[in-house]
Amino acid sequence: MALLEVKDLHVSYGAIKAVRGVSFSVEKGEIITIIGANGAGKSTILNTLAGVVKPASGEILLHKDGHEPENVFGAPSHRIVKKGIVLSPEGRQVFPRMTVRENLQLGSYVLGKDEDREKNMEWAFSLFPILKARLNQLGGTLSGGEQQMLAIARALQANPEILMLDEPSLGLAPIVVRDIFELFKEINKSGVTILLVEQNARMALGISDRGYVLENGKIVMTGTGKQLADDEKVRAAYLGG
Amino acid sequence: MLLQQLINGITLGATYALATVGFSLVYGVLELANFANGAFYILGAYFAMVLYASMGMNFAVSLALALAGTGILGAAMDAGLLRPIRSKGGTRTSMMISTLGVGTAITNLIIVLFGSETKRFPDAFGGKRLEFASAVVTYKQLFTILLCIVVMVVLSILVYRTKLGRAMRAISQNPVAARLMGIDTNTVILLTFFIGTMCAALSGTVVSMYLGSLDTTMYSSVNIKMFASAILGGVGSLPGAVLGGMILGMLETFVSGYISTAYKDVFSFAILILVLLFRPAGLLGQRTIKKV
Ligand SMILES: Nc1ncnc2c1ncn2[C@@H]1O[C@H](COP(=O)(O)OP(=O)(O)O)[C@@H](O)[C@H]1O
Ligand SMILES: [Mg+2]
């Protein structure tokens, strides 16, 4: 049984139909990538799953081990985060006038008193040592790459079951991108299921178990990461030939 | 004379500061100029006056009930009026105009219920005073100054040392990211209004007791003073609210004492404009970083 199952999801912004009947599933332990051109509706899907955009219709089913399946369609973000679905948003969105430490502390906002925040923070530092060096620096003063790392580390503070990453490589230097995708594999190995949205499709498909291709708010193709990366049409449209 | 002016100036400054902190707290979180704050300031004072002067309750109990009652109404304004505007994507201007409407409605309701004549607010300290070095400090002046300090300390701890405060600051810096952290932003904003409105009621009550009387004409004057103090100190900044209030209180007292009462507002606003020319964000305000 899939950990997350999205069925016939429709999302609109006023008259703009951004997502038009999307269905997909995410198995526990997988890395899944959604690729698609600018404006295809990738961010809309993630923001809807995160509960910050209200969907029009469909189902979003969450099956956690030992729990009854639950429809979290239209649930507010603060309930979604508690259920372990956490988004590192497009454009990083760090808190600019808070220190790196405070940004990370906000990441664990939903955890209970007895949960181990220190351990989560240490984990983040082992993944991104630069953040430890920047601990008392304001978020807004970090470089773009550092802000991206902070956004990912912050999302990990909530003990996510499913980590959603929206364009995590946007604006990063190519060498850093390679490292960051290696870290995603490491995070995934430690038991976090990953739902990734990327313009850098080659890298993303390279680490993914499966992928979906989104065009104009609809899924037009699906397959394993390798199948998609080898596909003629995908190569022509998203991998630069 | 100088010492006396200083004491009076600090007290007046403390009343402005108290009126401004609640306004600044809400502004800090929502960037919303809540003009109903001035009305809640008077409403709180009327609540306290009715309980204390008319019904003869203990002053501390009257004050506590007035704060709670006004705080709940402030929270109700957010839940019933501002939250729907926010959730439908309404602008800050719509929200601001709504608060102006609420402020006017409350003020008019007070006139309907109590009439527009000035009401007496008896001194809970029975006129007790300290005298030293030719100056006089009344207990109610001390009480006003002390409360200003206490409120400032409590609010600073709240905003900078508690989880709720961290959530408030998160919302003010990036509301969507705050929601992605799992912060129930509507509840945090509701609590911000509750606390901010209680501060308004507290300052209205204390000021009315300090002046010995209250009436609804205080609405527009307190709104102007509150706005001026906030802008002078740096709108949204709590220390700025206190600094702005203190400068304004001192200026008014000294200009009234040494020049003429007629000029006190002229001087205050001239200084305000001068400061803004050199520091557009106010004395302690942060220049907002615009995203490119
Ligand atoms: N807040 C919004 N208001 C109105 N339209 C939006 C908003 N966000 C996205 N859109 C529109 O929805 C469509 C999908 O956008 P988005 O999900 O951001 O795509 P992607 O992430 O794939 O680039 C686009 O046509 C975009 O213009
Ligand atoms: Mg996007």
Coordinates of C-alpha atoms and ligand atoms in Angstrom, one line a residue:
Chain A
M1 CA 0.0 0.0 0.0
A2 CA 1.4 3.4 -1.0
L3 CA 2.4 5.8 1.7
L4 CA 0.9 8.7 -0.2
E5 CA -1.7 8.4 -2.8
V6 CA -3.0 11.4 -4.8
K7 CA -6.2 10.8 -6.8
D8 CA -7.7 13.0 -9.5
L9 CA -6.4 16.2 -7.9
H10 CA -7.6 19.5 -9.3
V11 CA -6.3 22.9 -8.1
S12 CA -7.2 26.3 -9.5
Y13 CA -6.2 29.9 -8.8
G14 CA -9.4 31.7 -9.6
A15 CA -10.0 31.0 -13.3
I16 CA -6.5 29.5 -13.8
K17 CA -6.7 25.7 -13.7
A18 CA -3.1 24.9 -12.6
V19 CA -3.5 21.2 -11.8
R20 CA -6.1 19.2 -13.8
G21 CA -6.8 15.7 -12.6
V22 CA -3.4 14.5 -11.4
S23 CA -3.0 11.1 -9.8
F24 CA 0.2 9.6 -8.5
S25 CA 1.5 7.6 -5.6
V26 CA 4.6 7.5 -3.4
E27 CA 5.8 4.3 -1.8
K28 CA 7.5 4.3 1.5
G29 CA 11.2 4.7 1.1
E30 CA 11.1 5.9 -2.5
I31 CA 12.6 9.0 -4.1
I32 CA 10.0 10.3 -6.6
T33 CA 10.6 13.1 -9.0
I34 CA 8.0 15.2 -10.8
I35 CA 9.6 16.9 -13.8
G36 CA 7.9 19.5 -16.1
A37 CA 8.4 22.8 -17.7
N38 CA 8.0 26.1 -16.0
G39 CA 4.4 26.7 -15.2
A40 CA 3.4 23.0 -15.5
G41 CA 2.0 23.0 -12.0
K42 CA 4.8 21.3 -10.0
S43 CA 4.9 23.8 -7.2
T44 CA 1.1 23.9 -7.1
I45 CA 1.1 20.2 -6.4
L46 CA 3.6 20.4 -3.6
N47 CA 2.0 23.5 -2.0
T48 CA -1.3 21.7 -2.1
L49 CA 0.1 18.6 -0.4
A50 CA 1.7 20.9 2.2
G51 CA -1.7 22.6 2.9
V52 CA -0.8 26.1 1.9
V53 CA -2.9 26.0 -1.3
K54 CA -6.5 24.9 -1.2
P55 CA -7.4 22.2 -3.7
A56 CA -10.6 22.2 -5.7
S57 CA -11.3 18.5 -5.8
G58 CA -9.7 15.1 -5.5
E59 CA -8.2 12.9 -2.8
I60 CA -5.0 12.9 -0.9
L61 CA -4.6 9.7 1.0
L62 CA -2.0 9.1 3.7
H63 CA -1.2 5.6 4.8
K64 CA 1.1 5.5 7.7
D65 CA 2.3 2.3 9.2
G66 CA -0.2 1.1 11.8
H67 CA -2.7 3.8 11.0
E68 CA -6.0 3.8 9.1
P69 CA -5.6 5.5 5.7
E70 CA -6.6 9.1 6.1
N71 CA -7.8 11.7 3.6
V72 CA -5.8 14.9 4.2
F73 CA -7.4 16.7 1.3
G74 CA -7.8 20.4 2.2
A75 CA -6.3 20.0 5.7
P76 CA -4.5 23.1 7.0
S77 CA -0.7 23.1 6.9
H78 CA -0.2 22.9 10.7
R79 CA -2.0 19.5 10.7
I80 CA -0.1 18.3 7.6
V81 CA 3.3 19.0 9.1
K82 CA 2.3 17.1 12.3
K83 CA 1.5 14.1 10.0
G84 CA 5.1 14.2 8.7
I85 CA 4.6 15.8 5.3
V86 CA 7.1 18.6 5.2
L87 CA 8.0 21.0 2.3
S88 CA 11.2 22.8 1.6
P89 CA 9.6 25.5 -0.7
E90 CA 10.8 26.9 -4.0
G91 CA 12.9 30.0 -3.4
R92 CA 14.1 28.8 0.0
Q93 CA 11.9 31.2 2.1
V94 CA 14.2 31.3 5.1
F95 CA 13.3 33.7 7.9
P96 CA 15.7 36.6 6.9
R97 CA 15.9 38.4 10.3
M98 CA 16.4 35.2 12.4
T99 CA 19.6 33.4 13.0
V100 CA 20.3 30.0 11.5
R101 CA 19.7 28.5 14.9
E102 CA 16.2 30.2 15.2
N103 CA 15.4 29.1 11.6
L104 CA 16.2 25.5 12.6
Q105 CA 14.2 25.8 15.9
L106 CA 11.2 26.9 13.9
G107 CA 11.6 23.8 11.8
S108 CA 10.9 21.7 14.9
Y109 CA 7.9 23.9 15.9
V110 CA 5.4 21.0 15.8
L111 CA 7.5 18.5 17.8
G112 CA 6.5 17.7 21.4
K113 CA 8.5 18.8 24.5
D114 CA 10.1 15.4 24.9
E115 CA 11.2 14.9 21.3
D116 CA 14.9 15.2 20.6
R117 CA 15.5 18.5 18.9
E118 CA 19.3 18.4 19.6
K119 CA 19.6 15.1 17.7
N120 CA 17.8 16.6 14.7
M121 CA 20.0 19.7 14.7
E122 CA 23.2 17.6 15.0
W123 CA 22.0 15.6 12.0
A124 CA 21.5 18.8 10.0
F125 CA 25.1 19.9 10.9
S126 CA 26.5 16.6 9.8
L127 CA 24.8 16.9 6.5
F128 CA 25.5 20.6 6.1
P129 CA 28.6 21.5 8.2
I130 CA 28.5 25.1 7.0
L131 CA 25.3 25.7 8.9
K132 CA 27.1 25.0 12.2
A133 CA 29.7 27.7 11.3
R134 CA 26.9 30.1 10.5
L135 CA 24.7 29.3 13.5
N136 CA 24.4 32.8 14.9
Q137 CA 24.3 34.5 11.5
L138 CA 21.0 36.0 10.2
G139 CA 19.2 33.9 7.5
G140 CA 19.0 36.9 5.2
T141 CA 22.8 37.3 5.2
L142 CA 23.6 33.8 3.9
S143 CA 24.5 33.1 0.3
G144 CA 21.9 31.6 -1.9
G145 CA 23.4 28.1 -1.6
E146 CA 23.6 28.4 2.2
Q147 CA 20.0 29.5 2.3
Q148 CA 19.0 26.4 0.3
M149 CA 20.9 24.2 2.7
L150 CA 19.2 25.9 5.6
A151 CA 15.8 25.4 4.0
I152 CA 16.4 21.7 3.6
A153 CA 17.9 21.3 7.1
R154 CA 14.9 23.3 8.5
A155 CA 12.5 20.9 6.9
L156 CA 14.3 17.9 8.4
Q157 CA 13.9 19.3 11.9
A158 CA 10.2 18.2 11.9
N159 CA 11.1 14.5 11.6
P160 CA 9.4 14.3 8.2
E161 CA 8.1 11.0 6.9
I162 CA 7.8 12.5 3.5
L163 CA 10.2 15.3 2.6
M164 CA 9.1 17.4 -0.3
L165 CA 11.7 19.5 -2.1
D166 CA 10.7 22.2 -4.6
E167 CA 13.6 23.1 -7.0
P168 CA 16.3 22.5 -4.4
S169 CA 19.1 23.1 -7.0
L170 CA 17.7 26.4 -8.3
G171 CA 20.5 29.0 -8.4
L172 CA 23.2 26.7 -7.0
A173 CA 26.7 26.3 -8.5
P174 CA 26.9 23.0 -10.5
I175 CA 29.4 21.4 -8.1
V176 CA 27.2 22.1 -5.2
V177 CA 24.3 20.6 -7.0
R178 CA 26.1 17.3 -7.3
D179 CA 26.8 17.3 -3.6
I180 CA 23.3 18.2 -2.7
F181 CA 21.8 15.3 -4.7
E182 CA 24.2 12.9 -3.0
L183 CA 22.8 14.2 0.4
F184 CA 19.3 13.5 -0.8
K185 CA 20.3 9.9 -1.3
E186 CA 21.8 9.9 2.2
I187 CA 18.7 11.4 3.7
N188 CA 16.6 8.9 1.9
K189 CA 18.7 6.0 3.2
S190 CA 18.1 7.1 6.7
G191 CA 14.4 6.4 6.1
V192 CA 12.9 9.6 4.7
T193 CA 10.7 9.2 1.7
I194 CA 11.4 12.0 -0.8
L195 CA 9.1 13.8 -3.3
L196 CA 11.3 16.0 -5.5
V197 CA 10.4 18.6 -8.1
E198 CA 13.2 19.8 -10.4
Q199 CA 14.0 21.6 -13.5
N200 CA 17.4 19.9 -13.4
A201 CA 15.7 16.7 -14.6
R202 CA 18.9 14.8 -15.4
M203 CA 20.2 14.9 -11.9
A204 CA 16.8 14.3 -10.3
L205 CA 15.9 11.3 -12.4
G206 CA 19.4 10.0 -11.7
I207 CA 18.7 9.5 -8.1
S208 CA 14.9 8.7 -8.4
D209 CA 13.2 5.3 -8.1
R210 CA 10.3 6.6 -10.2
G211 CA 9.3 9.8 -11.9
Y212 CA 6.3 11.5 -13.4
V213 CA 6.2 14.0 -16.3
L214 CA 3.8 16.9 -15.8
E215 CA 2.5 19.0 -18.7
N216 CA 0.0 21.8 -18.4
G217 CA -1.3 20.4 -15.1
K218 CA -1.6 16.8 -16.3
I219 CA 0.7 13.8 -15.9
V220 CA 1.6 12.6 -19.4
M221 CA 4.2 10.0 -18.7
T222 CA 5.5 7.9 -15.8
G223 CA 8.3 5.3 -15.4
T224 CA 11.4 4.5 -13.4
G225 CA 14.0 7.2 -13.2
K226 CA 16.1 5.4 -15.8
Q227 CA 13.3 4.7 -18.2
L228 CA 12.4 8.4 -18.2
A229 CA 16.0 9.5 -18.5
D230 CA 16.4 7.2 -21.5
D231 CA 13.1 8.2 -23.2
E232 CA 13.4 10.0 -26.5
K233 CA 10.7 12.5 -25.8
V234 CA 11.8 13.3 -22.3
R235 CA 15.3 13.7 -23.5
A236 CA 14.2 16.2 -26.2
A237 CA 11.9 18.2 -23.9
Y238 CA 13.7 18.2 -20.6
L239 CA 17.2 16.9 -20.8
G240 CA 18.4 19.2 -23.6
G241 CA 18.4 16.5 -26.3
Chain B
M1 CA 10.7 73.0 38.3
L2 CA 13.0 71.0 36.0
L3 CA 12.8 67.9 38.1
Q4 CA 9.0 68.2 38.3
Q5 CA 8.8 68.6 34.5
L6 CA 11.0 65.6 34.1
I7 CA 8.7 63.5 36.3
N8 CA 5.6 64.7 34.5
G9 CA 7.3 64.1 31.1
I10 CA 8.3 60.6 32.0
T11 CA 4.8 59.8 33.1
L12 CA 3.2 61.2 30.0
G13 CA 5.8 59.4 27.9
A14 CA 5.0 56.2 29.8
T15 CA 1.3 56.6 28.9
Y16 CA 2.1 57.1 25.2
A17 CA 4.5 54.1 25.3
L18 CA 1.8 51.9 26.9
A19 CA -0.7 52.9 24.3
T20 CA 1.8 52.3 21.5
V21 CA 3.2 48.8 22.5
G22 CA -0.1 47.0 21.7
F23 CA -0.4 48.8 18.4
S24 CA 3.3 48.0 17.6
L25 CA 2.9 44.3 18.6
V26 CA 0.1 43.9 16.0
Y27 CA 1.9 45.9 13.4
G28 CA 5.0 43.9 14.0
V29 CA 3.2 40.6 13.2
L30 CA 0.8 41.7 10.4
E31 CA 2.2 45.0 9.2
L32 CA -1.3 46.2 9.9
A33 CA -2.0 49.7 11.4
N34 CA -4.8 48.8 13.8
F35 CA -6.8 52.0 14.3
A36 CA -9.3 50.2 16.5
N37 CA -6.5 50.1 19.1
G38 CA -7.4 53.7 20.2
A39 CA -11.0 52.6 20.7
F40 CA -10.1 49.5 22.7
Y41 CA -8.0 51.9 24.8
I42 CA -11.0 53.9 25.7
L43 CA -13.3 50.9 25.9
G44 CA -11.0 49.3 28.5
A45 CA -11.0 52.5 30.5
Y46 CA -14.8 52.6 30.5
F47 CA -15.0 49.0 31.5
A48 CA -12.7 49.6 34.4
M49 CA -14.4 52.9 35.3
V50 CA -17.8 51.1 35.5
L51 CA -16.5 48.2 37.5
Y52 CA -14.4 50.3 39.8
A53 CA -16.1 53.7 40.2
S54 CA -19.8 52.8 39.5
M55 CA -20.0 49.3 40.9
G56 CA -17.4 49.7 43.6
M57 CA -15.2 46.7 42.9
N58 CA -11.6 46.4 44.0
F59 CA -9.3 48.3 41.6
A60 CA -7.1 45.3 40.7
V61 CA -10.1 43.1 40.0
S62 CA -11.7 45.8 37.9
L63 CA -8.5 46.3 35.9
A64 CA -8.2 42.5 35.4
L65 CA -11.8 42.1 34.2
A66 CA -11.5 45.2 31.9
L67 CA -8.3 43.8 30.3
A68 CA -9.8 40.4 29.8
G69 CA -13.1 41.7 28.4
T70 CA -11.4 44.1 26.0
G71 CA -8.8 41.5 25.0
I72 CA -11.6 39.1 24.0
L73 CA -13.3 41.8 21.9
G74 CA -10.0 42.6 20.2
A75 CA -9.6 38.9 19.4
A76 CA -13.2 38.7 18.2
M77 CA -12.5 41.6 15.8
D78 CA -9.7 39.5 14.3
A79 CA -11.6 36.3 14.1
G80 CA -14.9 37.8 12.9
L81 CA -13.7 40.5 10.6
L82 CA -10.0 40.5 9.8
R83 CA -9.5 36.8 9.3
P84 CA -12.2 36.5 6.7
I85 CA -10.6 39.4 4.8
R86 CA -7.2 37.8 5.0
S87 CA -8.4 34.4 3.9
K88 CA -10.1 35.9 0.9
G89 CA -6.8 37.5 -0.1
G90 CA -8.0 41.1 0.9
T91 CA -5.4 43.9 1.1
R92 CA -3.9 45.4 4.2
T93 CA -5.7 48.6 3.3
S94 CA -9.1 46.8 3.5
M95 CA -8.1 45.5 6.9
M96 CA -6.9 48.9 8.1
I97 CA -10.1 50.6 7.0
S98 CA -12.1 47.9 8.8
T99 CA -10.3 48.6 12.0
L100 CA -11.1 52.3 11.5
G101 CA -14.7 51.3 11.2
V102 CA -14.6 49.1 14.3
G103 CA -12.9 52.0 16.2
T104 CA -15.6 54.5 15.1
A105 CA -18.4 52.0 16.0
I106 CA -17.0 51.3 19.4
T107 CA -16.6 55.0 20.2
N108 CA -20.1 55.8 19.1
L109 CA -21.5 52.8 21.1
I110 CA -19.8 54.2 24.2
I111 CA -21.4 57.6 23.5
V112 CA -24.8 55.9 23.2
L113 CA -24.3 53.9 26.4
F114 CA -22.6 56.5 28.6
G115 CA -23.2 59.9 26.9
S116 CA -20.4 62.1 25.7
E117 CA -19.8 64.0 28.9
T118 CA -16.5 63.5 30.7
K119 CA -16.5 60.8 33.4
R120 CA -14.5 60.9 36.6
F121 CA -11.9 58.2 37.2
P122 CA -11.1 58.2 40.9
D123 CA -7.5 57.7 42.1
A124 CA -7.1 54.2 43.4
F125 CA -4.2 55.4 45.5
G126 CA -6.3 58.0 47.3
G127 CA -4.1 60.9 46.2
K128 CA -1.0 59.6 48.0
R129 CA 2.2 61.2 46.9
L130 CA 5.9 61.4 47.6
E131 CA 7.7 64.8 48.0
F132 CA 11.3 65.3 47.5
A133 CA 13.6 68.1 46.5
S134 CA 10.7 70.5 45.7
A135 CA 9.1 67.9 43.3
V136 CA 6.0 65.8 43.8
V137 CA 5.4 62.3 42.5
T138 CA 2.0 60.9 43.0
Y139 CA 1.5 57.2 43.5
K140 CA -0.5 57.0 40.3
Q141 CA 2.4 58.5 38.4
L142 CA 4.7 55.9 39.9
F143 CA 2.2 53.2 39.1
T144 CA 2.0 54.4 35.5
I145 CA 5.8 54.4 35.0
L146 CA 6.2 51.0 36.8
L147 CA 3.5 49.5 34.6
C148 CA 5.2 50.7 31.5
I149 CA 8.4 49.0 32.6
V150 CA 6.6 45.8 33.6
V151 CA 4.6 45.6 30.3
M152 CA 7.8 46.3 28.3
V153 CA 9.7 43.5 30.1
V154 CA 6.9 41.0 29.8
L155 CA 6.3 41.7 26.1
S156 CA 10.0 41.5 25.4
I157 CA 10.2 38.1 27.1
L158 CA 7.1 37.0 25.2
V159 CA 8.3 38.1 21.8
Y160 CA 12.0 37.1 22.1
R161 CA 12.0 34.2 24.6
T162 CA 8.8 32.1 24.1
K163 CA 7.6 29.8 21.4
L164 CA 4.6 32.0 20.8
G165 CA 6.9 35.0 20.3
R166 CA 9.0 33.0 17.9
A167 CA 5.9 32.1 15.9
M168 CA 4.8 35.8 15.9
R169 CA 8.2 36.8 14.5
A170 CA 8.1 34.0 11.9
I171 CA 4.7 35.2 10.7
S172 CA 5.9 38.8 10.4
Q173 CA 9.0 37.8 8.4
N174 CA 7.4 35.2 6.1
P175 CA 3.8 34.1 6.6
V176 CA 3.8 31.3 4.1
A177 CA 7.0 29.8 5.5
A178 CA 5.5 30.1 9.0
R179 CA 2.6 27.9 7.9
L180 CA 5.1 25.5 6.3
M181 CA 6.7 25.1 9.8
G182 CA 3.4 23.9 11.1
I183 CA 2.5 27.2 12.8
D184 CA -1.2 27.7 13.2
T185 CA -1.0 31.3 12.0
N186 CA -4.6 32.2 12.6
T187 CA -4.4 31.2 16.2
V188 CA -1.1 33.1 16.7
I189 CA -2.6 36.2 15.1
L190 CA -5.7 35.9 17.3
L191 CA -3.5 35.7 20.4
T192 CA -1.5 38.7 19.1
F193 CA -4.7 40.8 18.9
F194 CA -5.8 39.5 22.3
I195 CA -2.5 40.6 23.9
G196 CA -2.2 43.9 21.9
T197 CA -5.8 44.9 22.8
M198 CA -5.2 44.1 26.5
C199 CA -2.2 46.5 26.4
A200 CA -4.5 49.1 24.9
A201 CA -7.1 48.6 27.6
L202 CA -4.4 48.7 30.3
S203 CA -3.0 52.0 29.0
G204 CA -6.4 53.5 28.6
T205 CA -7.3 52.7 32.2
V206 CA -4.0 53.8 33.7
V207 CA -4.1 57.1 31.7
S208 CA -7.7 57.8 32.7
M209 CA -6.7 57.3 36.3
Y210 CA -3.7 59.5 35.9
L211 CA -5.7 62.3 34.3
G212 CA -8.6 61.6 36.7
S213 CA -11.2 61.5 33.9
L214 CA -12.1 60.0 30.6
D215 CA -14.3 60.7 27.6
T216 CA -14.5 59.6 23.9
T217 CA -12.6 62.5 22.5
M218 CA -9.5 60.6 23.7
Y219 CA -10.1 58.3 20.7
S220 CA -8.7 60.5 18.0
S221 CA -6.0 62.0 20.1
V222 CA -4.7 58.7 21.4
N223 CA -4.7 57.3 17.8
I224 CA -2.6 60.2 16.6
K225 CA -0.2 60.0 19.5
M226 CA 0.1 56.2 19.2
F227 CA 0.8 56.5 15.5
A228 CA 3.3 59.3 16.0
S229 CA 5.1 57.4 18.8
A230 CA 5.2 54.2 16.7
I231 CA 6.6 56.0 13.6
L232 CA 9.1 58.0 15.6
G233 CA 10.5 55.0 17.4
G234 CA 10.3 52.7 14.4
V235 CA 6.9 51.1 13.7
G236 CA 6.6 47.5 14.7
S237 CA 9.5 47.8 17.2
L238 CA 8.7 47.4 20.9
P239 CA 11.7 49.3 22.2
G240 CA 10.9 51.8 19.5
A241 CA 7.4 52.2 20.8
V242 CA 8.7 53.1 24.2
L243 CA 11.4 55.4 22.9
G244 CA 9.0 57.2 20.6
G245 CA 6.4 57.5 23.4
M246 CA 9.0 58.8 25.9
I247 CA 10.4 61.4 23.4
L248 CA 6.9 62.6 22.6
G249 CA 5.9 62.8 26.2
M250 CA 9.0 64.7 27.2
L251 CA 8.7 67.1 24.3
E252 CA 5.1 67.9 25.1
T253 CA 5.8 68.4 28.7
F254 CA 8.8 70.7 28.3
V255 CA 7.3 72.7 25.4
S256 CA 4.1 73.2 27.5
G257 CA 6.1 74.1 30.6
Y258 CA 8.7 76.4 29.1
I259 CA 7.1 77.8 25.9
S260 CA 3.4 77.4 25.6
T261 CA 0.8 74.6 25.6
A262 CA -0.4 75.9 22.3
Y263 CA 2.9 74.8 20.7
K264 CA 3.3 71.4 22.1
D265 CA 1.9 69.5 19.1
V266 CA 3.7 71.7 16.7
F267 CA 7.0 70.9 18.2
S268 CA 6.2 67.2 18.5
F269 CA 5.3 66.8 14.9
A270 CA 8.2 69.0 13.7
I271 CA 10.6 66.7 15.5
L272 CA 8.7 63.7 14.1
I273 CA 9.1 65.0 10.6
L274 CA 12.8 65.9 11.1
V275 CA 13.6 62.4 12.4
L276 CA 11.8 60.8 9.5
L277 CA 13.7 62.9 7.0
F278 CA 17.0 61.5 8.3
R279 CA 15.8 58.1 9.4
P280 CA 12.7 57.1 7.3
A281 CA 12.3 53.9 9.3
G282 CA 12.2 55.7 12.6
L283 CA 14.8 55.7 15.3
L284 CA 14.9 52.0 16.0
G285 CA 13.1 50.8 12.9
Q286 CA 14.7 48.2 10.6
R287 CA 14.9 49.1 7.1
T288 CA 12.9 46.4 5.3
I289 CA 14.9 44.4 2.8
K290 CA 12.9 44.4 -0.4
K291 CA 13.2 41.3 -2.4
V292 CA 14.5 41.8 -5.9
Ligands
LIG1 N1 -0.5 32.3 -6.6 C1 -0.8 32.1 -7.9 N2 -1.9 32.8 -8.4 C2 -2.3 32.6 -9.7 N3 -1.7 31.8 -10.5 C3 -0.7 31.0 -10.1 C4 -0.2 31.1 -8.8 N4 0.8 30.2 -8.6 C5 1.0 29.6 -9.8 N5 0.1 30.1 -10.7 C6 -0.1 29.6 -12.1 O1 -0.4 28.2 -12.0 C7 0.3 27.5 -13.0 C8 1.3 26.5 -12.4 O2 2.3 27.2 -11.6 P1 3.4 26.4 -10.7 O3 2.7 25.4 -10.0 O4 4.1 27.4 -10.0 O5 4.3 25.7 -11.9 P2 5.7 25.2 -11.8 O6 6.1 25.0 -10.3 O7 5.6 23.9 -12.5 O8 6.6 26.1 -12.5 C9 1.1 28.6 -13.8 O9 0.3 28.9 -14.9 C10 1.2 29.7 -12.9 O10 1.1 31.0 -13.6
MG2 MG 7.7 25.9 -9.3

